[in-house]
C-alpha cells in the first residue's frame, strides 16, 4: 500500500459504506478498532444526520475512519417513464397499504451541505460514489487533511478519478452488492460490467494512484488475490452486513444464507440505477420494467420498501448483496477482521511456499 494509506489502517481491509442504515457507527468503530478501516454512509441522510453519526463514531474509536458521499445526479428528462412505472407499482402500494413516494424529492442528496460539514469538521477519509467531484473539492479536502477515494467501474473512469486529483480509486467489480458506482448511468451498458480481477488489472495499468478492490470479497484468500493483482486494499460490504454490529434488519441478514434466495442480479427495480441484490418477488416482477431514473425510482419505491421491512416481508425489500453472499459468517465485526487477516496471512504463506510471491 502507499504510505498514506498504510498509515491510516494497518490491515488492508476496508468495510464498505452501505447506505440505508447498515453502516452504523458501532460497525465502523469495531472494524477500525480491529485494524481495518470502518466507514459511515452519508447517502440518504441529512448533513446533520451525517454529522451526528460522525460525533457518535468519534466517541467509540480514536482510530481513522471514512465517510462516503453520493454525488449529485443529472436531471432526468423522461418523466413519462417514471409515471408508467408508478402505475405498475399501484398494486404494491395497495398491498402494503401505503402511498408511493414523490419521485421529485431531490437529486443532490444534500451534497453541498455535507461537504461543508466535512470541511468544517474534517474526517480522516472521504469517498465518493456515482461520479467524480471537481479538483477544487479534492484540493480543499486535502488541505483539511482528508484522504480521498472515488469509485470507478472501468479503467476510463479510474483515469478520470486520477485526473481530478483523488488520492486513490475504488475499483468496483460487477460482483459487488448494492449500487454500481459508475459515473454515468447508461442503459445501453446494462449487463456489461467487468469482473473484479480483470478490472483491477486494467485499472492498475491505467493509473498510478492506489487501488482499493471491491466486489464479492468474502475470504482472506480473495483479499490476497486482489492484492496480488495490484490493489492496495480490499473493500468488503456483504461480509460485514451479517455482523452483530451491522444495522441491517434481521430479515435481510437471514436472507443472505436462506436457500430461498439462491442468487443475485443487477436490477433497477428499487432505485432506477443498477444495484445487485438477492432475487426476490419484487425484483422478478418489476425489474424488467424499471426505467433508468435515479433517484426518482428510489424516492418512488421508498415507502414500499419501508412497509415491506416493517412487515418482515423479504419478498418486497431491497436485499442488497454481493455474489459471495452464501459465504457470509455471523461473527462480531472485530472478530471477522481478525479472521480475514489470518486467512490473508495463510494465503500469502501458501503462495510464498509455492513460489508465487517473492
Coordinates of N, CA, C and O in Angstrom, one line a residue, residues 98-263:
X98 N -49.9 1.6 1.7 CA -49.1 2.8 1.7 C -49.2 3.6 0.4 O -49.8 3.1 -0.5
X99 N -48.7 4.8 0.4 CA -48.6 5.6 -0.8 C -47.3 5.5 -1.4 O -46.3 5.2 -0.8
X100 N -47.2 5.7 -2.7 CA -45.9 5.7 -3.4 C -45.2 7.1 -3.0 O -45.9 8.0 -2.7
X101 N -43.9 7.1 -3.1 CA -43.2 8.3 -2.7 C -43.2 9.3 -3.9 O -43.5 9.0 -5.0
X102 N -42.8 10.5 -3.6 CA -42.7 11.6 -4.5 C -41.3 11.4 -5.3 O -40.3 11.6 -4.7
X103 N -41.4 11.1 -6.6 CA -40.1 10.9 -7.3 C -39.3 12.2 -7.4 O -38.1 12.1 -7.7
X104 N -39.9 13.3 -7.2 CA -39.1 14.6 -7.3 C -38.7 15.1 -5.9 O -38.8 16.3 -5.6
X105 N -38.2 14.2 -5.1 CA -37.8 14.6 -3.7 C -36.4 15.1 -3.6 O -35.9 15.2 -2.5
X106 N -35.7 15.3 -4.7 CA -34.4 15.8 -4.6 C -33.4 14.9 -5.3 O -33.5 13.7 -5.4
X107 N -32.4 15.6 -5.9 CA -31.4 14.9 -6.8 C -30.0 15.0 -6.2 O -29.1 14.3 -6.7
X108 N -29.7 15.9 -5.3 CA -28.3 16.1 -4.9 C -27.9 15.5 -3.6 O -26.8 15.5 -3.1
X109 N -28.9 14.8 -2.8 CA -28.6 14.1 -1.6 C -27.9 15.1 -0.6 O -27.1 14.6 0.2
X110 N -28.2 16.4 -0.7 CA -27.5 17.3 0.3 C -26.0 17.4 0.1 O -25.3 17.7 1.1
X111 N -25.6 17.2 -1.1 CA -24.1 17.2 -1.4 C -23.4 18.4 -0.8 O -22.4 18.2 -0.1
X112 N -23.8 19.6 -1.2 CA -23.1 20.8 -0.7 C -23.0 20.9 0.8 O -22.0 21.3 1.4
X113 N -24.1 20.6 1.4 CA -24.2 20.8 2.9 C -23.3 19.7 3.5 O -22.6 20.0 4.6
X114 N -23.2 18.5 3.0 CA -22.4 17.5 3.6 C -20.9 17.9 3.4 O -20.1 17.7 4.3
X115 N -20.6 18.4 2.2 CA -19.2 18.8 2.0 C -18.8 19.9 3.0 O -17.7 19.9 3.5
X116 N -19.7 20.8 3.2 CA -19.4 21.9 4.2 C -19.1 21.4 5.6 O -18.2 21.8 6.3
X117 N -19.9 20.4 6.0 CA -19.7 19.7 7.3 C -18.3 19.0 7.3 O -17.5 19.2 8.3
X118 N -18.0 18.3 6.2 CA -16.7 17.6 6.2 C -15.5 18.5 6.1 O -14.4 18.1 6.4
X119 N -15.7 19.7 5.6 CA -14.6 20.6 5.6 C -14.4 21.4 6.9 O -13.3 21.7 7.3
X120 N -15.6 21.6 7.6 CA -15.5 22.3 8.9 C -15.1 21.4 10.0 O -14.5 21.8 11.0
X121 N -15.4 20.1 9.8 CA -15.1 19.1 10.8 C -14.4 17.9 10.1 O -15.0 16.8 9.9
X122 N -13.2 18.0 9.7 CA -12.5 17.0 8.8 C -12.5 15.6 9.4 O -12.3 15.5 10.6
X123 N -12.7 14.6 8.6 CA -12.5 13.2 9.0 C -11.3 12.7 8.2 O -10.9 13.3 7.2
X124 N -10.8 11.5 8.6 CA -9.6 11.0 8.0 C -9.7 10.7 6.5 O -8.8 10.9 5.7
X125 N -10.9 10.1 6.2 CA -11.1 9.6 4.8 C -12.5 10.0 4.3 O -13.5 9.9 5.1
X126 N -12.6 10.4 3.1 CA -13.9 10.6 2.4 C -13.9 9.9 1.1 O -12.9 10.1 0.3
X127 N -14.9 9.2 0.8 CA -15.1 8.6 -0.6 C -16.3 9.1 -1.2 O -17.3 9.5 -0.6
X128 N -16.3 9.0 -2.6 CA -17.5 9.4 -3.4 C -18.0 8.3 -4.3 O -17.2 7.5 -4.8
X129 N -19.3 8.3 -4.5 CA -20.0 7.3 -5.3 C -20.9 8.0 -6.3 O -21.4 9.1 -6.1
X130 N -21.0 7.4 -7.5 CA -21.9 7.9 -8.6 C -21.3 9.1 -9.3 O -22.0 9.9 -9.9
X131 N -19.9 9.3 -9.3 CA -19.4 10.4 -10.0 C -18.1 10.9 -9.4 O -17.6 10.4 -8.4
X132 N -17.5 11.9 -10.0 CA -16.2 12.5 -9.6 C -16.4 14.0 -9.2 O -16.9 14.7 -10.0
X133 N -16.0 14.3 -8.0 CA -16.0 15.8 -7.6 C -15.0 16.6 -8.5 O -14.2 16.0 -9.2
X134 N -15.1 17.9 -8.3 CA -14.2 18.8 -9.0 C -12.8 18.7 -8.3 O -12.7 18.3 -7.2
X135 N -11.8 19.2 -9.1 CA -10.4 19.3 -8.5 C -10.4 20.2 -7.3 O -9.7 20.0 -6.3
X136 N -11.3 21.2 -7.3 CA -11.3 22.2 -6.2 C -11.8 21.4 -4.9 O -11.2 21.7 -3.8
X137 N -12.7 20.5 -5.0 CA -13.2 19.8 -3.8 C -12.0 18.9 -3.3 O -11.8 18.9 -2.1
X138 N -11.3 18.2 -4.2 CA -10.2 17.4 -3.7 C -9.1 18.3 -3.1 O -8.5 17.9 -2.0
X139 N -8.8 19.4 -3.6 CA -7.8 20.3 -3.1 C -8.2 20.8 -1.7 O -7.4 20.8 -0.7
X140 N -9.5 21.1 -1.5 CA -10.0 21.6 -0.2 C -9.9 20.5 0.8 O -9.4 20.7 2.0
X141 N -10.3 19.3 0.5 CA -10.2 18.1 1.4 C -8.8 17.8 1.7 O -8.5 17.5 2.9
X142 N -7.9 17.9 0.7 CA -6.5 17.6 1.0 C -5.9 18.6 2.0 O -5.2 18.2 2.9
X143 N -6.3 19.9 1.8 CA -5.8 20.9 2.8 C -6.3 20.7 4.2 O -5.7 21.0 5.2
X144 N -7.5 20.0 4.2 CA -8.1 19.8 5.5 C -7.5 18.5 6.2 O -7.9 18.1 7.3
X145 N -6.6 17.8 5.4 CA -6.0 16.6 5.9 C -6.8 15.3 5.7 O -6.5 14.3 6.3
X146 N -7.7 15.4 4.7 CA -8.6 14.2 4.4 C -8.0 13.5 3.2 O -7.7 14.1 2.2
X147 N -8.0 12.1 3.3 CA -7.6 11.3 2.2 C -8.9 11.0 1.4 O -9.9 10.7 2.0
X148 N -8.8 11.0 0.1 CA -10.0 10.9 -0.8 C -9.9 9.7 -1.7 O -8.9 9.4 -2.2
X149 N -11.1 9.1 -1.9 CA -11.2 8.0 -2.8 C -12.5 8.2 -3.6 O -13.4 8.8 -3.2
X150 N -12.5 7.6 -4.8 CA -13.7 7.7 -5.7 C -13.9 6.3 -6.3 O -13.0 5.7 -6.8
X151 N -15.2 5.8 -6.4 CA -15.5 4.6 -7.1 C -15.4 4.7 -8.6 O -15.8 5.7 -9.2
X152 N -14.8 3.6 -9.2 CA -14.8 3.5 -10.7 C -15.1 2.1 -11.1 O -14.7 1.2 -10.4
X153 N -15.8 2.0 -12.2 CA -16.2 0.6 -12.6 C -15.5 0.3 -14.0 O -15.8 -0.8 -14.5
X154 N -14.7 1.2 -14.5 CA -13.9 1.0 -15.7 C -12.6 1.7 -15.6 O -12.4 2.6 -14.7
X155 N -11.7 1.3 -16.4 CA -10.4 1.9 -16.4 C -10.5 3.4 -16.8 O -9.8 4.3 -16.3
X156 N -11.4 3.7 -17.8 CA -11.7 5.1 -18.2 C -12.1 5.9 -17.0 O -11.6 7.0 -16.8
X157 N -13.0 5.4 -16.2 CA -13.5 6.1 -15.0 C -12.3 6.3 -14.1 O -12.2 7.4 -13.4
X158 N -11.5 5.3 -13.9 CA -10.3 5.4 -13.0 C -9.4 6.5 -13.4 O -8.9 7.3 -12.6
X159 N -9.2 6.7 -14.7 CA -8.3 7.8 -15.2 C -9.0 9.1 -14.9 O -8.2 10.1 -14.5
X160 N -10.3 9.2 -15.0 CA -11.0 10.5 -14.6 C -10.8 10.8 -13.2 O -10.6 12.0 -12.8
X161 N -10.8 9.7 -12.3 CA -10.6 9.9 -10.9 C -9.2 10.5 -10.6 O -9.0 11.4 -9.8
X162 N -8.2 9.9 -11.2 CA -6.8 10.3 -11.0 C -6.7 11.7 -11.5 O -6.0 12.6 -10.9
X163 N -7.2 12.0 -12.7 CA -7.0 13.4 -13.3 C -7.7 14.5 -12.5 O -7.2 15.6 -12.4
X164 N -8.8 14.1 -11.8 CA -9.5 15.1 -10.9 C -8.7 15.4 -9.7 O -9.0 16.4 -9.0
X165 N -7.8 14.5 -9.3 CA -7.0 14.8 -8.1 C -7.3 13.9 -6.9 O -6.8 14.3 -5.8
X166 N -8.0 12.8 -7.0 CA -8.3 12.0 -5.9 C -7.0 11.2 -5.4 O -6.1 11.0 -6.3
X167 N -6.9 10.8 -4.2 CA -5.8 10.1 -3.7 C -5.7 8.7 -4.1 O -4.7 8.1 -4.1
X168 N -6.9 8.1 -4.3 CA -7.0 6.7 -4.6 C -8.3 6.4 -5.3 O -9.2 7.2 -5.3
X169 N -8.4 5.2 -5.9 CA -9.6 4.8 -6.6 C -10.1 3.5 -6.1 O -9.3 2.6 -5.7
X170 N -11.4 3.4 -6.0 CA -12.1 2.1 -5.6 C -12.5 1.4 -6.8 O -13.4 1.9 -7.6
X171 N -11.9 0.3 -7.2 CA -12.3 -0.5 -8.3 C -13.4 -1.4 -8.0 O -13.2 -2.4 -7.2
X172 N -14.6 -1.1 -8.4 CA -15.8 -1.8 -8.1 C -16.2 -2.8 -9.2 O -16.6 -2.4 -10.3
X173 N -16.0 -4.1 -8.9 CA -16.3 -5.1 -9.9 C -17.8 -5.4 -9.9 O -18.6 -5.0 -9.0
X174 N -18.2 -6.0 -11.0 CA -19.7 -6.3 -11.2 C -20.2 -7.2 -10.1 O -21.4 -7.3 -9.9
X175 N -19.4 -7.9 -9.4 CA -19.8 -8.8 -8.3 C -20.4 -8.1 -7.1 O -21.0 -8.7 -6.3
X176 N -20.1 -6.8 -7.0 CA -20.4 -6.1 -5.8 C -21.9 -6.0 -5.5 O -22.7 -5.8 -6.4
X177 N -22.2 -6.1 -4.2 CA -23.6 -5.9 -3.8 C -24.0 -4.4 -3.7 O -23.1 -3.5 -3.7
X178 N -25.2 -4.1 -3.8 CA -25.7 -2.7 -3.8 C -25.4 -2.0 -5.1 O -25.3 -2.7 -6.1
X179 N -25.4 -0.7 -5.1 CA -25.4 0.1 -6.3 C -24.0 0.1 -6.9 O -23.0 0.3 -6.3
X180 N -24.0 -0.1 -8.2 CA -22.8 0.1 -9.0 C -22.5 1.6 -9.0 O -23.4 2.4 -9.2
X181 N -21.3 2.0 -8.9 CA -20.9 3.4 -8.7 C -20.4 4.1 -10.0 O -19.6 5.0 -9.9
X182 N -20.9 3.6 -11.2 CA -20.5 4.2 -12.4 C -20.7 5.7 -12.5 O -21.7 6.2 -11.9
X183 N -19.9 6.4 -13.2 CA -20.0 7.8 -13.2 C -21.2 8.3 -14.1 O -21.7 9.4 -13.9
X184 N -21.6 7.5 -15.1 CA -22.7 7.8 -15.9 C -23.6 6.6 -16.0 O -23.1 5.5 -16.2
X185 N -24.9 6.8 -15.9 CA -25.8 5.6 -15.9 C -26.4 5.5 -17.3 O -27.4 6.2 -17.6
X186 N -25.8 4.7 -18.1 CA -26.2 4.5 -19.5 C -26.9 3.1 -19.6 O -26.2 2.1 -19.5
X187 N -28.2 3.1 -19.9 CA -28.9 1.8 -20.0 C -28.3 0.8 -21.1 O -28.3 -0.4 -20.9
X188 N -27.6 1.4 -22.1 CA -27.0 0.5 -23.1 C -25.8 -0.3 -22.6 O -25.4 -1.2 -23.2
X189 N -25.4 0.1 -21.4 CA -24.2 -0.6 -20.8 C -24.7 -1.7 -19.8 O -23.9 -2.4 -19.2
X190 N -26.0 -1.8 -19.6 CA -26.5 -2.8 -18.7 C -26.0 -4.2 -19.1 O -26.1 -4.5 -20.3
X191 N -25.5 -4.9 -18.1 CA -25.1 -6.3 -18.4 C -23.6 -6.4 -18.9 O -23.1 -7.4 -19.2
X192 N -22.9 -5.2 -19.0 CA -21.6 -5.2 -19.5 C -20.5 -5.0 -18.4 O -19.4 -4.5 -18.7
X193 N -20.9 -5.2 -17.2 CA -19.9 -4.9 -16.1 C -18.7 -5.8 -16.1 O -18.7 -6.9 -16.7
X194 N -17.6 -5.4 -15.5 CA -16.4 -6.1 -15.5 C -16.1 -6.8 -14.2 O -16.3 -6.2 -13.1
X195 N -15.7 -8.0 -14.3 CA -15.3 -8.8 -13.1 C -14.1 -8.1 -12.4 O -13.3 -7.5 -13.0
X196 N -14.1 -8.3 -11.0 CA -13.1 -7.6 -10.2 C -11.7 -7.8 -10.6 O -10.9 -6.8 -10.7
X197 N -11.2 -9.0 -10.7 CA -9.8 -9.2 -11.0 C -9.4 -8.6 -12.4 O -8.3 -8.0 -12.5
X198 N -10.2 -8.7 -13.4 CA -10.0 -8.1 -14.6 C -9.9 -6.6 -14.5 O -9.1 -5.9 -15.1
X199 N -10.9 -6.1 -13.7 CA -10.9 -4.6 -13.5 C -9.7 -4.1 -12.8 O -9.2 -3.0 -13.2
X200 N -9.3 -4.8 -11.8 CA -8.1 -4.3 -11.0 C -6.9 -4.3 -11.9 O -6.1 -3.3 -11.9
X201 N -6.7 -5.3 -12.8 CA -5.6 -5.4 -13.7 C -5.6 -4.2 -14.7 O -4.6 -3.6 -15.0
X202 N -6.8 -3.9 -15.2 CA -7.0 -2.9 -16.2 C -6.7 -1.5 -15.6 O -6.0 -0.7 -16.1
X203 N -7.2 -1.3 -14.4 CA -7.0 0.0 -13.7 C -5.6 0.1 -13.2 O -5.0 1.2 -13.3
X204 N -4.9 -1.0 -12.8 CA -3.5 -0.9 -12.4 C -2.6 -0.4 -13.5 O -1.7 0.3 -13.3
X205 N -3.0 -0.8 -14.8 CA -2.2 -0.3 -15.9 C -2.6 1.1 -16.4 O -1.9 1.7 -17.2
X206 N -3.7 1.6 -15.9 CA -4.3 2.9 -16.4 C -3.9 4.1 -15.5 O -3.8 5.2 -15.9
X207 N -3.7 3.8 -14.2 CA -3.4 4.9 -13.2 C -2.3 4.5 -12.3 O -1.9 3.4 -12.2
X208 N -1.8 5.6 -11.6 CA -0.7 5.4 -10.7 C -1.1 5.5 -9.2 O -0.3 5.1 -8.3
X209 N -2.3 6.0 -9.0 CA -2.8 6.1 -7.6 C -3.2 4.7 -7.1 O -3.4 3.8 -7.8
X210 N -3.2 4.6 -5.7 CA -3.5 3.3 -5.1 C -5.0 2.8 -5.5 O -5.8 3.7 -5.7
X211 N -5.2 1.5 -5.5 CA -6.4 0.9 -5.8 C -7.0 0.2 -4.6 O -6.2 -0.6 -4.0
X212 N -8.2 0.4 -4.3 CA -9.0 -0.4 -3.3 C -9.9 -1.3 -4.1 O -10.8 -0.7 -4.8
X213 N -9.8 -2.6 -4.0 CA -10.7 -3.5 -4.8 C -11.9 -3.9 -4.0 O -11.9 -4.2 -2.9
X214 N -13.1 -3.8 -4.7 CA -14.4 -4.1 -4.1 C -15.2 -5.0 -5.1 O -15.3 -4.7 -6.3
X215 N -15.9 -6.0 -4.5 CA -16.8 -6.8 -5.3 C -16.7 -8.2 -5.0 O -15.9 -9.0 -5.5
X216 N -17.7 -8.7 -4.2 CA -17.8 -10.2 -3.9 C -16.8 -10.8 -3.0 O -16.7 -12.0 -2.9
X217 N -16.0 -10.0 -2.3 CA -14.9 -10.5 -1.5 C -15.4 -10.9 -0.1 O -16.0 -10.1 0.6
X218 N -15.2 -12.1 0.2 CA -15.7 -12.7 1.5 C -14.7 -13.4 2.3 O -14.9 -13.8 3.5
X219 N -13.5 -13.7 1.7 CA -12.5 -14.5 2.4 C -11.1 -13.8 2.3 O -10.9 -13.1 1.4
X220 N -10.2 -14.2 3.2 CA -8.9 -13.6 3.2 C -8.1 -14.0 1.9 O -7.3 -13.3 1.5
X221 N -8.4 -15.2 1.4 CA -7.7 -15.7 0.2 C -8.1 -14.8 -1.0 O -7.2 -14.6 -1.9
X222 N -9.3 -14.3 -1.0 CA -9.7 -13.3 -2.1 C -9.0 -12.0 -1.9 O -8.7 -11.3 -2.9
X223 N -8.8 -11.6 -0.7 CA -8.0 -10.4 -0.4 C -6.6 -10.5 -1.0 O -6.1 -9.6 -1.6
X224 N -6.0 -11.7 -0.7 CA -4.7 -12.0 -1.2 C -4.7 -11.9 -2.7 O -3.7 -11.4 -3.3
X225 N -5.7 -12.4 -3.4 CA -5.8 -12.4 -4.8 C -5.8 -11.0 -5.4 O -5.1 -10.7 -6.4
X226 N -6.6 -10.1 -4.8 CA -6.7 -8.7 -5.4 C -5.4 -7.9 -5.0 O -5.0 -7.1 -5.8
X227 N -4.8 -8.2 -3.9 CA -3.5 -7.6 -3.6 C -2.5 -8.0 -4.6 O -1.7 -7.2 -5.1
X228 N -2.5 -9.3 -5.0 CA -1.5 -9.8 -6.0 C -1.8 -9.2 -7.3 O -0.9 -9.1 -8.1
X229 N -3.0 -8.9 -7.6 CA -3.4 -8.3 -8.9 C -3.1 -6.8 -9.0 O -3.1 -6.2 -10.1
X230 N -2.7 -6.2 -7.9 CA -2.3 -4.8 -7.9 C -3.0 -3.9 -7.0 O -2.7 -2.7 -7.0
X231 N -4.0 -4.4 -6.2 CA -4.7 -3.5 -5.3 C -3.9 -3.3 -4.1 O -3.0 -4.1 -3.7
X232 N -4.2 -2.2 -3.4 CA -3.5 -1.9 -2.1 C -4.3 -2.3 -0.9 O -3.8 -2.5 0.2
X233 N -5.6 -2.5 -1.1 CA -6.5 -3.0 0.0 C -7.8 -3.5 -0.7 O -8.0 -3.4 -1.9
X234 N -8.6 -4.2 0.1 CA -9.8 -4.8 -0.3 C -11.0 -4.2 0.5 O -10.9 -4.0 1.7
X235 N -12.1 -3.9 -0.2 CA -13.3 -3.4 0.4 C -14.4 -4.4 0.4 O -14.7 -5.0 -0.6
X236 N -14.9 -4.7 1.6 CA -15.9 -5.8 1.8 C -17.2 -5.2 2.4 O -17.1 -4.4 3.4
X237 N -18.3 -5.5 1.8 CA -19.6 -5.0 2.3 C -20.5 -6.1 2.8 O -20.8 -6.2 4.0
X238 N -20.9 -7.0 1.9 CA -21.7 -8.1 2.3 C -21.2 -8.9 3.4 O -21.9 -9.4 4.3
X239 N -19.9 -9.1 3.5 CA -19.2 -9.9 4.6 C -19.5 -9.2 5.9 O -19.7 -10.0 6.9
X240 N -19.6 -7.9 6.0 CA -19.9 -7.2 7.2 C -21.4 -7.0 7.5 O -21.8 -6.6 8.6
X241 N -22.2 -7.2 6.5 CA -23.7 -7.0 6.6 C -24.3 -7.9 7.7 O -25.2 -7.4 8.3
X242 N -23.8 -9.1 7.8 CA -24.4 -10.0 8.8 C -23.8 -9.9 10.2 O -24.2 -10.7 11.1
X243 N -22.8 -9.1 10.4 CA -22.2 -9.0 11.7 C -23.2 -8.4 12.8 O -24.2 -7.8 12.4
X244 N -22.9 -8.7 14.0 CA -23.8 -8.2 15.1 C -23.9 -6.7 15.1 O -25.0 -6.1 15.4
X245 N -22.9 -6.0 14.8 CA -22.9 -4.5 14.8 C -23.5 -3.9 13.6 O -23.9 -2.7 13.7
X246 N -23.8 -4.6 12.6 CA -24.4 -4.1 11.4 C -25.8 -3.6 11.7 O -26.5 -4.2 12.5
X247 N -26.2 -2.5 11.0 CA -27.6 -2.0 11.2 C -28.6 -2.7 10.3 O -29.8 -2.2 10.3
X248 N -28.2 -3.7 9.5 CA -29.2 -4.3 8.7 C -30.3 -5.0 9.5 O -30.0 -5.5 10.6
X249 N -31.5 -5.0 8.9 CA -32.6 -5.7 9.5 C -32.3 -7.2 9.6 O -31.7 -7.8 8.7
X250 N -32.9 -7.9 10.6 CA -32.7 -9.3 10.8 C -33.1 -10.1 9.6 O -32.5 -11.1 9.2
X251 N -34.2 -9.7 9.0 CA -34.8 -10.4 7.8 C -33.8 -10.3 6.6 O -33.7 -11.3 5.9
X252 N -33.1 -9.2 6.5 CA -32.1 -9.1 5.5 C -30.9 -10.0 5.7 O -30.4 -10.7 4.9
X253 N -30.4 -10.0 7.0 CA -29.3 -10.8 7.4 C -29.6 -12.3 7.1 O -28.8 -13.0 6.6
X254 N -30.8 -12.7 7.5 CA -31.1 -14.1 7.4 C -31.3 -14.5 5.9 O -31.0 -15.6 5.5
X255 N -31.7 -13.6 5.1 CA -31.9 -13.9 3.7 C -30.6 -14.2 2.9 O -30.6 -15.0 2.0
X256 N -29.5 -13.7 3.4 CA -28.2 -13.9 2.7 C -27.8 -15.4 2.6 O -27.2 -15.8 1.6
X257 N -28.2 -16.2 3.6 CA -27.9 -17.6 3.6 C -29.1 -18.5 3.5 O -29.0 -19.7 3.6
X258 N -30.3 -17.9 3.3 CA -31.5 -18.6 3.1 C -31.6 -19.3 1.7 O -31.5 -18.6 0.7
X259 N -31.8 -20.6 1.7 CA -31.8 -21.3 0.4 C -32.9 -20.7 -0.6 O -32.8 -20.9 -1.8
X260 N -33.9 -20.0 0.0 CA -34.9 -19.4 -0.9 C -34.3 -18.3 -1.8 O -34.9 -18.0 -2.9
X261 N -33.2 -17.7 -1.4 CA -32.6 -16.7 -2.2 C -31.3 -17.2 -2.7 O -30.2 -16.9 -2.1
X262 N -31.3 -17.9 -3.8 CA -30.1 -18.6 -4.2 C -29.1 -17.8 -5.0 O -28.0 -18.1 -5.1
X263 N -29.6 -16.7 -5.6 CA -28.7 -15.9 -6.5 C -29.0 -14.4 -6.4 O -30.0 -14.0 -5.8

